Amino acid sequence: MQSNSNQKPNKLIHEKSPYLLQHAYNPVHWFPWGEEAFAKAKREDKVILLSIGYSTCHWCHVMERESFEDENTATILNQYFVSIKLDREERPDIDKIYMDALHAMGQQGGWPLNLFLTPEKEPILGGTYFPPEARYGRKGFKEVLQLVANAWQNQKSELEQAAKDLADHLRDSERKNAGESLPSTDVFERTYQMFSRVYDPIFFGFKMNQQNKFPPSMSLSYLIDYSYFFENPHALEIAYNTAYAMKKGGIYDQVGGGLCRYATDHEWLVPHFEKMLYDNSLFLTALAKLYQTTQDPFFRFAIQDIIGYYRRDMTLPDGGIASAEDADSEGEEGKFYIWSLEEFDEIVSDPWVKELWNVTEEGNFEGHTILNEIISGTNPFQTKMEISESKGKSLQEAKGKLLSRRSERIRPLRDDKIITSWNCLYIRSLILSSQATGDNTYLEDAVRIYSFIDKNLRDKDGFLYRRFREGEARFQGNLTDYAEFTYSSLLLFQETANIQYFRNAKSTLKIIEAYFASEAGVYYESISTNTDLIVKTVEGYDGVEPSGNSTMAHVFLLLSGFGVDAGFHWDKAKNIFSYFKKELSENSTSYSFMLDAYLKWSKGPTEVAVIYKKENGSEAEEIKKALSSYLNPNVVWVVMEEEDAKKYANEIPLLEYRTGGDSHQVYVCKNLVCETPVKGWEATKLLIGK
């Protein structure tokens, strides 16, 4: 963490967030979000500057260096404002409110997010990055501070009224009635067509804006499922080629593994170099689905590479997974990852590897090279781009040597906060990777991480905390934390038949219903015991991670498939789709995970119960492996020993009145009709069908 022995620390010094600690020695008298800051603002009648960011945010670092470390800027802030620093990853519910406020002001969002608030926390005006002096067509930060301070002194009543009106607008926008009808099912085809229109057939991925490309992993997962249900190979081709291009591009760390936040171009070449756990978890999920669908070894190796990176560099001694790695090291973005021709030649002697990764004298990034493979103008889906065994071995040797040399460099900051929802996303991706590849060590990783969350981020009453760091669990979990923990619990139950995972899911669901449910049938972002918010928000947008409401829809489908209050939970999912009808109908590409749930809901589940005698476990295990890797994403299954099935049938109705016969029996139900039980995978597969 940054420290200046000549500077007295501010109140952030007592926080655990790496982002807040980065600002602990700023001359700005920062407060963490809390009553002390609000009381001071009211007592001294001062405007609040709320500055929101996160530890691996490049422009957050820039603004800190330019403004928050500047004594003149700090003098203005300390005299006229109460300054609050917030880590958006610790309190995404607060970030959501004030990002919505900025959008309501007609401005584009992003981080750092800087809002000026009344002492009652109502937004006056704001922006993202402010330069120290006027540039980029933006006013300088000191000028903005003086304008706000003068306006508060001379036009206070007008500012207060405008802030109140904006806060009322935010509240009104959240007061939406439950929908009565569902989106038309032609939304699935229309969404595919929209993705097809913005698909980049040269560099792959989607041209959603003029310059950047973000990893569209949830959209790829939707397209894979769409391809299955609608027998559309082009949708699969889009997903295949995009994932392939991302893995081969500069956005992916070719030496150490892991996907960066986004590419600053359309070629996937120059990334914004920070690595986030949620991006890699969602990418890993898409890779697992692609391997399951195509059996292309490329995707199996990609899965190994990402998991290898997380095992090596991001698994913490306590057992959880760190949230991110910074883009910057030694004050320069990307310095850790790039190579000069001279250094590369010292390490790697094989000219084929140098050519493969496009290492040249002039480089592709400030005189250095970001390692990447050029695949533009090809179609990997149609022309499998395999390399020989000897070249593959040479490439792995080069990676090992480069990784060893790179380990001598100064690493970027690792944000070692353990975020509940992000760890659960990773757990989910590990389970899917284990199912797709048959590698049981991935499942073992998932169990270990889950055990850490259960032990350290869940209290004795089942309430979840948002983050853990240095022995401290803090901040009430948000909807995403509760939804992802519930979903992970159900998936682990399905994979292990350990009833405790199922019970954890059910007890967590009770808390969700008691503390997050709205009258409209959807769920608020923040737990009802949080009283420090000016508005309660509902979110369905699948942004950098799935929204809590989207994940809840998947949870309800799984519970319904297990027969747990099947009709009730089926309708709970329907309520979510109905509530977000407008968004799904008009902006479905931004709601990919929710749309995927709606697609599965529209097709209806296939329920499979495999009940076996204790001595016939190996036969049942073979069926379970086949079910795990089966392509139909709507198959919900439980494999359980007969005595356990009897014991838990009152909790899981899918097990009721079902026995193992003389060895094992498989019960398949589709469209509310159950077939005669059968034995073996071949007979099971015939009943499951398409």
XYZ file of C-alpha atoms in Angstrom:
690
model
C 0.000 0.000 0.000
C 1.101 3.526 -0.691
C 2.520 5.287 2.331
C 4.135 8.649 3.019
C 5.867 8.930 6.369
C 5.720 12.735 6.151
C 1.961 12.745 5.772
C -0.444 12.119 8.620
C -2.895 9.345 7.740
C -6.580 10.148 7.326
C -9.518 8.095 8.580
C -9.150 5.518 5.803
C -6.133 4.082 7.623
C -8.472 1.931 9.729
C -10.129 0.310 6.691
C -9.287 -3.075 5.135
C -10.050 -2.270 1.493
C -6.836 -2.017 -0.561
C -8.489 0.780 -2.561
C -9.272 2.847 0.533
C -5.841 2.146 1.993
C -4.285 3.490 -1.218
C -5.784 6.856 -0.234
C -5.021 6.662 3.488
C -2.057 9.045 3.247
C -3.624 11.554 0.869
C -3.698 15.110 2.276
C -7.471 15.000 1.682
C -9.308 14.382 4.968
C -11.078 11.299 3.651
C -13.862 9.552 5.559
C -15.187 6.078 4.842
C -18.917 5.905 4.045
C -20.678 6.146 7.400
C -22.538 8.180 9.973
C -19.494 10.143 11.124
C -19.110 11.762 7.698
C -22.844 12.435 7.307
C -23.059 14.010 10.769
C -20.102 16.281 10.015
C -21.659 17.406 6.722
C -24.942 18.266 8.487
C -23.248 19.934 11.432
C -20.991 22.100 9.276
C -23.493 22.503 6.412
C -21.076 21.224 3.794
C -21.441 19.453 0.484
C -20.287 15.820 0.427
C -17.832 14.714 -2.259
C -18.461 11.012 -2.741
C -15.607 9.506 -4.771
C -16.103 5.872 -5.815
C -13.575 3.535 -7.421
C -11.743 0.260 -6.968
C -8.146 -0.803 -6.455
C -7.366 -1.934 -10.016
C -8.990 1.072 -11.726
C -6.349 2.830 -13.862
C -8.060 6.234 -14.049
C -8.731 6.101 -10.319
C -4.958 5.925 -9.836
C -4.444 8.784 -12.280
C -6.913 11.044 -10.483
C -5.356 10.208 -7.135
C -1.882 11.181 -8.340
C -3.075 14.342 -10.064
C -5.641 15.624 -7.571
C -5.987 13.755 -4.290
C -2.246 13.839 -3.592
C -2.128 17.527 -4.516
C -1.943 19.869 -1.503
C -3.810 22.724 -3.223
C -6.701 20.482 -4.230
C -6.764 18.961 -0.746
C -6.947 22.423 0.843
C -10.090 23.249 -1.134
C -11.682 19.895 -0.350
C -10.855 20.081 3.347
C -12.193 23.620 3.684
C -15.454 23.367 1.760
C -16.394 19.669 1.577
C -16.736 16.472 3.535
C -14.906 13.913 1.406
C -15.932 10.235 1.359
C -14.048 7.450 -0.392
C -15.954 4.283 -1.300
C -14.795 0.953 -2.712
C -17.510 0.011 -5.205
C -16.630 -3.660 -4.817
C -17.453 -3.538 -1.101
C -20.692 -1.567 -1.519
C -22.046 -2.104 -5.055
C -25.523 -1.106 -3.832
C -24.327 2.435 -3.076
C -22.393 2.599 -6.331
C -25.532 1.566 -8.252
C -27.608 4.401 -6.788
C -25.135 7.118 -7.640
C -24.264 5.669 -11.039
C -27.998 5.792 -11.810
C -27.970 9.414 -10.630
C -25.133 10.264 -13.019
C -27.010 8.612 -15.886
C -30.112 10.589 -14.939
C -27.983 13.729 -15.316
C -27.359 12.675 -18.928
C -23.746 11.658 -18.395
C -21.874 8.498 -19.277
C -20.891 6.398 -16.282
C -17.580 4.887 -15.286
C -14.932 5.004 -12.590
C -13.733 6.969 -10.808
C -17.255 8.149 -10.060
C -17.346 11.540 -8.320
C -20.663 12.829 -7.003
C -21.457 15.974 -5.025
C -24.212 15.317 -2.481
C -26.251 17.324 -0.022
C -25.719 16.450 3.655
C -28.837 14.231 3.227
C -26.912 12.205 0.580
C -29.027 13.452 -2.338
C -27.038 13.978 -5.568
C -26.406 17.515 -6.817
C -24.113 16.889 -9.787
C -21.153 14.732 -10.685
C -18.871 13.169 -13.237
C -16.227 10.526 -13.671
C -12.559 11.449 -14.114
C -11.792 15.151 -13.668
C -8.347 16.327 -14.846
C -6.473 18.674 -12.475
C -6.680 21.481 -15.037
C -9.071 21.905 -17.959
C -8.305 19.394 -20.731
C -9.975 16.693 -22.831
C -12.943 19.065 -23.088
C -13.478 18.742 -19.324
C -13.281 21.378 -16.619
C -10.378 21.093 -14.201
C -11.164 19.528 -10.823
C -10.163 22.561 -8.740
C -12.375 24.756 -10.928
C -15.295 22.349 -10.434
C -14.751 22.372 -6.657
C -14.791 26.162 -6.550
C -17.953 26.325 -8.669
C -19.769 23.838 -6.419
C -18.593 25.567 -3.217
C -19.714 28.982 -4.514
C -23.065 27.620 -5.692
C -23.685 25.999 -2.281
C -22.937 29.314 -0.594
C -25.007 31.488 -2.924
C -27.675 29.204 -4.457
C -28.135 26.621 -1.758
C -31.925 26.384 -1.892
C -31.901 25.841 -5.674
C -29.283 23.094 -5.374
C -31.181 21.401 -2.560
C -34.404 21.446 -4.581
C -32.682 20.086 -7.692
C -31.052 17.340 -5.612
C -34.387 16.474 -4.006
C -36.051 16.319 -7.428
C -33.329 14.025 -8.744
C -33.550 11.765 -5.684
C -37.350 11.617 -6.107
C -36.835 10.714 -9.771
C -34.552 7.840 -8.755
C -37.137 6.620 -6.237
C -39.960 6.859 -8.773
C -37.977 4.948 -11.376
C -37.738 2.028 -8.940
C -41.491 1.964 -8.280
C -42.466 -0.412 -11.023
C -45.421 -2.730 -10.874
C -45.184 -6.447 -11.397
C -45.589 -7.412 -15.028
C -48.591 -9.422 -16.084
C -47.299 -10.779 -19.382
C -44.100 -12.364 -20.587
C -41.787 -11.219 -23.359
C -42.626 -12.757 -26.713
C -40.636 -15.926 -27.336
C -39.409 -14.445 -30.614
C -36.956 -12.531 -28.403
C -34.598 -15.515 -28.587
C -34.321 -15.347 -32.367
C -34.196 -11.530 -32.368
C -31.352 -11.551 -29.863
C -29.381 -13.989 -31.976
C -29.984 -11.738 -34.995
C -28.793 -8.693 -33.030
C -25.598 -10.482 -32.040
C -25.151 -11.549 -35.678
C -25.430 -7.923 -36.842
C -22.716 -6.656 -34.494
C -20.526 -9.745 -34.884
C -17.061 -8.957 -36.195
C -16.209 -11.697 -38.733
C -12.617 -10.450 -39.062
C -11.426 -10.134 -35.457
C -14.472 -11.793 -33.824
C -16.449 -10.619 -30.829
C -19.033 -7.855 -31.050
C -18.620 -4.254 -32.160
C -20.851 -2.740 -29.496
C -19.015 0.608 -29.513
C -16.566 2.528 -31.666
C -13.366 1.535 -29.923
C -13.378 -1.033 -27.098
C -14.318 -4.684 -26.904
C -15.424 -6.160 -23.593
C -15.424 -9.896 -22.893
C -19.008 -10.953 -23.768
C -18.869 -14.251 -21.889
C -22.502 -14.325 -20.710
C -23.607 -13.609 -24.277
C -21.453 -16.490 -25.533
C -23.091 -18.830 -23.012
C -26.519 -17.699 -24.228
C -25.554 -18.287 -27.856
C -24.313 -21.798 -27.046
C -27.637 -22.670 -25.390
C -29.582 -20.962 -28.189
C -27.604 -22.992 -30.729
C -28.573 -26.209 -28.933
C -32.295 -25.484 -28.593
C -32.731 -24.001 -32.088
C -30.182 -26.205 -33.880
C -28.384 -23.130 -35.164
C -24.707 -23.827 -35.904
C -23.937 -20.188 -36.737
C -24.739 -19.124 -33.167
C -22.250 -21.723 -31.955
C -19.731 -20.504 -34.538
C -19.999 -16.942 -33.196
C -19.401 -18.138 -29.642
C -16.571 -20.473 -30.675
C -14.671 -17.901 -32.736
C -15.090 -15.138 -30.171
C -13.799 -17.261 -27.296
C -10.978 -18.486 -29.525
C -9.977 -14.920 -30.470
C -10.069 -13.751 -26.857
C -7.825 -16.612 -25.751
C -5.360 -15.978 -28.599
C -5.424 -12.178 -28.308
C -3.425 -9.675 -26.313
C -6.386 -9.380 -23.943
C -5.326 -12.795 -22.631
C -2.083 -13.263 -20.695
C -0.344 -15.753 -22.989
C 2.410 -16.444 -20.451
C 0.648 -16.606 -17.098
C -2.993 -17.182 -18.016
C -6.044 -15.079 -17.286
C -8.201 -12.607 -19.173
C -7.828 -8.836 -18.847
C -10.729 -6.440 -18.274
C -11.245 -5.322 -21.876
C -9.473 -4.547 -25.154
C -8.952 -0.916 -26.140
C -9.309 -1.856 -29.816
C -11.411 -4.147 -31.975
C -8.557 -6.600 -32.529
C -8.406 -7.944 -28.933
C -4.785 -6.716 -29.005
C -4.147 -3.949 -26.456
C -5.969 -4.588 -23.191
C -6.746 -2.569 -20.136
C -4.410 -4.830 -18.225
C -6.193 -5.455 -14.931
C -7.541 -8.962 -14.350
C -10.839 -9.452 -12.520
C -12.131 -12.655 -10.937
C -15.631 -12.162 -12.341
C -14.370 -11.813 -15.938
C -12.310 -14.975 -15.722
C -15.081 -16.935 -13.992
C -17.605 -16.059 -16.692
C -15.069 -16.767 -19.459
C -14.274 -20.111 -17.831
C -17.991 -20.954 -17.826
C -18.225 -20.193 -21.557
C -15.094 -22.264 -22.252
C -16.534 -25.208 -20.320
C -19.776 -25.040 -22.311
C -17.802 -24.830 -25.567
C -15.697 -27.849 -24.668
C -18.804 -29.755 -23.614
C -20.402 -28.922 -26.964
C -17.482 -29.309 -29.377
C -14.957 -31.538 -27.553
C -12.262 -29.344 -29.118
C -9.065 -29.845 -27.049
C -8.279 -26.147 -27.461
C -10.970 -25.299 -24.921
C -9.830 -27.968 -22.486
C -6.319 -26.481 -22.533
C -7.792 -22.981 -22.093
C -9.705 -24.196 -19.028
C -6.517 -25.683 -17.584
C -4.628 -22.461 -18.235
C -7.067 -20.179 -16.403
C -7.503 -22.515 -13.449
C -3.723 -22.908 -13.300
C -3.365 -19.120 -13.045
C -5.887 -18.921 -10.209
C -4.277 -21.796 -8.340
C -0.797 -20.311 -8.698
C -1.331 -16.568 -8.265
C -4.772 -15.809 -6.850
C -5.599 -18.490 -4.267
C -5.007 -17.015 -0.827
C -3.552 -18.906 2.147
C -6.907 -18.754 3.941
C -8.578 -20.547 1.037
C -10.542 -17.874 -0.833
C -9.748 -16.323 -4.214
C -8.378 -12.774 -4.520
C -10.583 -10.387 -6.437
C -8.220 -8.746 -8.928
C -4.779 -7.784 -10.149
C -3.935 -4.200 -11.074
C -3.148 -2.938 -14.562
C -0.191 -0.878 -13.325
C 3.177 -1.787 -11.892
C 5.980 0.633 -11.131
C 3.583 3.417 -12.137
C 3.139 2.129 -15.707
C 0.167 0.318 -17.164
C 1.020 -3.084 -18.611
C 4.728 -2.980 -17.739
C 4.581 -6.407 -16.082
C 3.191 -8.112 -19.196
C 5.116 -6.712 -22.185
C 8.391 -7.827 -23.792
C 11.200 -6.207 -25.731
C 12.646 -8.159 -28.642
C 16.029 -8.252 -26.900
C 14.693 -9.756 -23.669
C 12.482 -12.243 -25.523
C 15.425 -13.458 -27.603
C 17.462 -13.973 -24.426
C 14.855 -16.377 -23.103
C 13.264 -18.069 -26.131
C 15.444 -19.506 -28.888
C 12.721 -21.046 -31.074
C 12.006 -18.624 -33.983
C 8.619 -20.261 -34.544
C 7.422 -19.177 -31.079
C 8.631 -15.615 -31.686
C 6.778 -15.525 -34.994
C 3.661 -17.086 -33.480
C 3.475 -14.384 -30.812
C 4.407 -11.564 -33.203
C 7.475 -10.376 -31.297
C 9.197 -7.656 -33.338
C 11.702 -4.846 -32.938
C 9.052 -2.118 -33.217
C 6.540 -4.002 -31.060
C 2.828 -3.305 -30.835
C 2.690 -1.360 -27.567
C 5.005 1.558 -26.869
C 8.038 -0.130 -28.430
C 7.373 -3.466 -26.719
C 5.256 -6.477 -27.621
C 2.043 -7.722 -26.106
C 2.176 -11.425 -26.942
C -0.677 -12.477 -29.210
C -1.526 -14.727 -32.123
C -3.011 -13.215 -35.255
C -6.060 -15.164 -36.420
C -7.869 -12.402 -38.337
C -9.065 -13.494 -41.745
C -9.461 -17.109 -40.635
C -12.452 -19.008 -39.294
C -11.289 -21.282 -36.445
C -14.731 -22.896 -36.159
C -14.615 -24.110 -39.753
C -10.857 -24.712 -39.971
C -9.536 -26.255 -36.780
C -6.194 -24.544 -36.189
C -4.225 -27.291 -34.502
C -0.463 -27.298 -33.991
C 1.807 -30.321 -34.008
C 2.806 -32.088 -30.823
C 6.424 -30.900 -31.151
C 5.380 -27.290 -31.631
C 2.983 -27.559 -28.715
C 5.832 -28.793 -26.535
C 8.063 -25.941 -27.714
C 5.331 -23.431 -26.895
C 4.887 -24.815 -23.369
C 8.653 -24.688 -22.775
C 8.721 -21.060 -23.901
C 5.822 -20.206 -21.586
C 7.615 -21.768 -18.642
C 10.828 -19.835 -19.310
C 9.011 -16.532 -19.828
C 6.939 -17.061 -16.686
C 10.105 -17.745 -14.695
C 11.746 -14.546 -15.991
C 8.592 -12.517 -15.442
C 8.412 -13.666 -11.828
C 11.535 -11.577 -11.210
C 9.651 -8.386 -12.153
C 7.707 -6.233 -9.725
C 4.143 -7.568 -9.833
C 1.068 -5.384 -10.083
C -0.923 -4.956 -6.876
C -3.079 -7.970 -6.062
C -6.353 -6.903 -4.484
C -6.724 -9.680 -1.947
C -10.272 -8.873 -0.901
C -12.379 -12.012 -1.050
C -15.751 -11.059 -2.548
C -18.564 -13.526 -1.864
C -20.436 -13.324 -5.174
C -17.250 -13.387 -7.255
C -15.932 -16.449 -5.426
C -19.284 -18.138 -5.966
C -19.119 -17.314 -9.690
C -15.729 -19.018 -9.740
C -17.115 -22.005 -7.810
C -19.840 -22.308 -10.436
C -17.313 -22.181 -13.278
C -15.171 -24.832 -11.572
C -18.157 -27.165 -11.251
C -18.987 -26.738 -14.945
C -15.313 -27.230 -15.871
C -15.224 -30.445 -13.857
C -18.396 -31.682 -15.534
C -17.156 -30.810 -19.025
C -13.650 -32.251 -18.696
C -14.116 -34.983 -16.094
C -11.274 -33.467 -14.040
C -12.344 -34.026 -10.438
C -9.649 -31.685 -9.053
C -11.702 -28.735 -10.306
C -14.624 -29.929 -8.189
C -12.250 -30.307 -5.231
C -11.191 -26.668 -5.707
C -14.852 -25.641 -5.765
C -15.572 -27.504 -2.526
C -12.556 -25.896 -0.823
C -13.523 -22.366 -1.822
C -17.144 -22.962 -0.857
C -16.030 -24.213 2.565
C -14.067 -20.996 3.039
C -17.113 -18.866 2.169
C -19.364 -20.950 4.418
C -16.954 -20.678 7.348
C -15.777 -17.074 7.020
C -18.453 -15.085 5.197
C -21.606 -16.624 6.634
C -22.680 -16.066 10.231
C -24.368 -18.550 12.569
C -27.813 -17.430 11.384
C -26.941 -17.877 7.715
C -26.515 -14.191 6.839
C -23.760 -13.483 4.335
C -21.063 -10.841 4.405
C -19.850 -9.159 1.250
C -16.100 -9.306 1.704
C -13.313 -10.854 3.757
C -9.814 -9.463 4.220
C -7.123 -9.928 6.856
C -9.398 -11.933 9.107
C -12.308 -9.496 8.910
C -15.677 -10.249 7.316
C -17.626 -7.029 6.750
C -20.583 -5.425 4.974
C -23.945 -7.095 4.667
C -24.117 -9.230 1.552
C -25.999 -7.890 -1.442
C -28.516 -9.774 -3.562
C -25.751 -10.991 -5.904
C -23.896 -12.523 -2.939
C -26.989 -14.351 -1.679
C -28.155 -15.433 -5.140
C -24.752 -16.755 -6.248
C -24.213 -18.561 -2.928
C -27.632 -20.210 -3.298
C -26.967 -21.214 -6.889
C -23.498 -22.579 -6.062
C -24.973 -24.543 -3.161
C -27.556 -26.200 -5.398
C -24.986 -27.061 -8.066
C -22.649 -28.571 -5.469
C -25.541 -30.589 -4.064
C -26.330 -31.892 -7.536
C -22.692 -32.825 -8.128
C -21.926 -34.373 -4.703
C -25.347 -35.465 -3.325
C -24.290 -33.849 -0.027
C -27.576 -32.749 1.539
C -25.905 -29.951 3.519
C -25.376 -27.954 0.342
C -29.082 -28.254 -0.439
C -30.004 -27.178 3.089
C -27.658 -24.207 2.873
C -29.416 -23.180 -0.322
C -32.861 -23.463 1.247
C -31.916 -21.507 4.389
C -30.272 -18.791 2.277
C -33.379 -18.597 0.114
C -35.468 -17.953 3.230
C -33.277 -14.946 4.045
C -33.603 -13.671 0.471
C -37.384 -13.869 0.670
C -37.486 -12.191 4.084
C -34.955 -9.399 3.488
C -34.736 -8.748 -0.270
C -38.158 -9.495 -1.777
C -40.225 -6.658 -3.234
C -43.979 -6.573 -3.665
C -43.434 -6.650 -7.432
C -42.074 -10.210 -7.337
C -38.429 -9.299 -7.906
C -35.631 -8.612 -5.440
C -33.911 -5.479 -4.182
C -30.159 -5.116 -4.532
C -29.560 -4.278 -0.882
C -30.686 -6.095 2.255
C -33.529 -4.376 4.096
C -31.387 -3.874 7.222
C -29.193 -1.418 5.269
C -30.644 1.948 6.284
C -27.977 4.196 4.742
C -29.431 4.354 1.216
C -31.588 7.104 -0.284
C -33.398 4.611 -2.546
C -33.906 0.851 -2.765
C -32.896 -0.341 -6.212
C -33.894 -3.314 -8.356
C -31.461 -4.527 -11.019
C -31.734 -7.004 -13.860
C -28.900 -5.766 -16.060
C -26.201 -8.386 -16.579
C -23.195 -6.093 -16.591
C -19.761 -7.227 -15.434
C -21.453 -10.050 -13.531
C -24.951 -11.542 -13.613
C -27.576 -9.496 -11.816
C -28.974 -11.010 -8.650
C -32.425 -11.229 -10.224
C -31.031 -13.123 -13.226
C -29.303 -15.623 -10.953
C -32.474 -15.984 -8.870
C -34.353 -17.004 -12.014
C -31.831 -19.814 -12.568
C -32.138 -20.818 -8.901
C -35.907 -21.114 -9.225
C -35.589 -23.280 -12.348
C -33.236 -25.648 -10.545
C -35.461 -25.867 -7.455
C -38.488 -26.499 -9.634
C -36.583 -29.290 -11.397
C -35.829 -30.868 -8.007
C -39.562 -30.805 -7.371
C -39.230 -28.332 -4.492
C -42.518 -26.390 -4.534
C -42.206 -26.857 -8.271
C -45.162 -24.765 -9.429
C -44.424 -22.005 -6.924
C -40.780 -21.654 -7.964
C -41.671 -21.950 -11.643
C -43.968 -18.960 -11.174
C -41.293 -17.079 -9.192
C -39.045 -17.276 -12.253
C -41.952 -16.173 -14.434
C -42.450 -13.098 -12.217
C -38.867 -12.017 -12.879
C -39.228 -12.384 -16.651
C -42.534 -10.500 -16.554
C -41.119 -7.659 -14.463
C -38.247 -7.202 -16.907
C -40.402 -7.694 -20.013
C -39.528 -4.276 -21.463
C -35.803 -4.712 -20.889
C -35.751 -8.254 -22.279
C -37.804 -7.190 -25.289
C -35.895 -4.001 -26.137
C -32.367 -4.473 -24.780
C -31.922 -8.227 -24.514
C -28.210 -8.251 -25.396
C -27.580 -6.528 -22.048
C -29.630 -9.152 -20.176
C -27.952 -12.288 -21.516
C -27.982 -14.341 -18.321
C -31.617 -13.536 -17.610
C -32.510 -14.280 -21.229
C -30.726 -17.621 -20.907
C -32.934 -18.431 -17.904
C -36.032 -17.393 -19.861
C -34.964 -19.616 -22.760
C -34.619 -22.602 -20.429
C -37.922 -21.732 -18.730
C -39.701 -21.597 -22.094
C -38.413 -25.075 -23.009
C -39.295 -26.724 -19.695
C -37.070 -28.992 -17.623
C -36.270 -32.663 -17.953
C -35.981 -34.200 -14.475
C -33.818 -37.247 -13.857
C -33.479 -39.174 -10.586
C -30.903 -41.950 -10.408
C -31.420 -44.144 -7.344
C -28.964 -46.943 -6.646
C -28.166 -49.657 -4.139
C -25.020 -49.007 -2.134
C -23.190 -51.894 -3.784
C -24.029 -50.568 -7.267
C -22.482 -47.128 -6.899
C -20.092 -47.555 -9.841
C -22.977 -48.031 -12.287
C -24.686 -44.908 -10.983
C -21.410 -42.975 -11.133
C -21.101 -43.712 -14.847
C -24.617 -42.395 -15.438
C -23.825 -39.307 -13.368
C -20.728 -38.564 -15.457
C -22.814 -38.820 -18.605
C -25.514 -36.556 -17.158
C -22.862 -34.019 -16.112
C -21.538 -33.697 -19.641
C -24.878 -34.018 -21.441
C -25.497 -31.170 -23.863
C -29.123 -30.416 -22.972
C -28.845 -27.506 -20.509
C -32.353 -28.177 -19.192
C -31.644 -31.575 -17.653
C -31.931 -31.390 -13.837
C -30.684 -34.495 -12.086
C -30.051 -36.054 -8.717
C -27.994 -39.223 -8.233
C -28.425 -40.715 -4.756
C -28.022 -43.944 -2.840
C -31.373 -45.560 -2.004
C -31.272 -45.173 1.784
C -30.266 -41.504 1.508
C -33.016 -40.946 -1.052
C -35.599 -42.279 1.407
C -34.156 -40.093 4.157
C -34.269 -36.868 2.114
C -37.376 -37.445 0.009
C -39.427 -35.131 2.241
C -37.006 -32.319 1.349
C -36.493 -33.186 -2.331
C -39.726 -34.426 -3.914
C -37.874 -35.648 -7.027
C -36.748 -38.561 -4.802
C -40.178 -39.486 -3.445
C -41.372 -43.098 -3.821
C -38.294 -44.042 -5.818
C -36.096 -47.057 -5.222
C -32.983 -48.597 -6.687
C -34.716 -51.804 -7.730
C -32.278 -54.724 -7.793
C -29.274 -52.475 -8.589
C -30.217 -49.005 -9.830
C -33.129 -47.304 -11.528
C -33.354 -44.097 -13.549
C -36.549 -42.061 -13.438
C -37.071 -39.518 -16.240
C -39.875 -36.952 -16.291
C -40.629 -34.487 -19.099
C -43.560 -32.156 -19.711
C -45.215 -33.257 -16.450
C -45.119 -36.909 -17.550
C -42.865 -39.561 -15.966
C -41.583 -42.520 -17.923
C -41.191 -46.102 -16.721
C -37.858 -46.405 -14.881
C -34.913 -47.802 -16.839
C -31.333 -48.943 -16.259
C -28.074 -47.755 -17.787
C -27.073 -44.635 -19.683
C -28.147 -45.714 -23.160
C -31.744 -46.293 -22.081
C -31.647 -43.054 -20.056
C -30.403 -41.068 -23.037
C -33.247 -42.354 -25.193
C -35.793 -41.120 -22.650
C -34.135 -37.722 -22.212
C -33.951 -37.225 -25.968
C -33.313 -33.779 -27.435
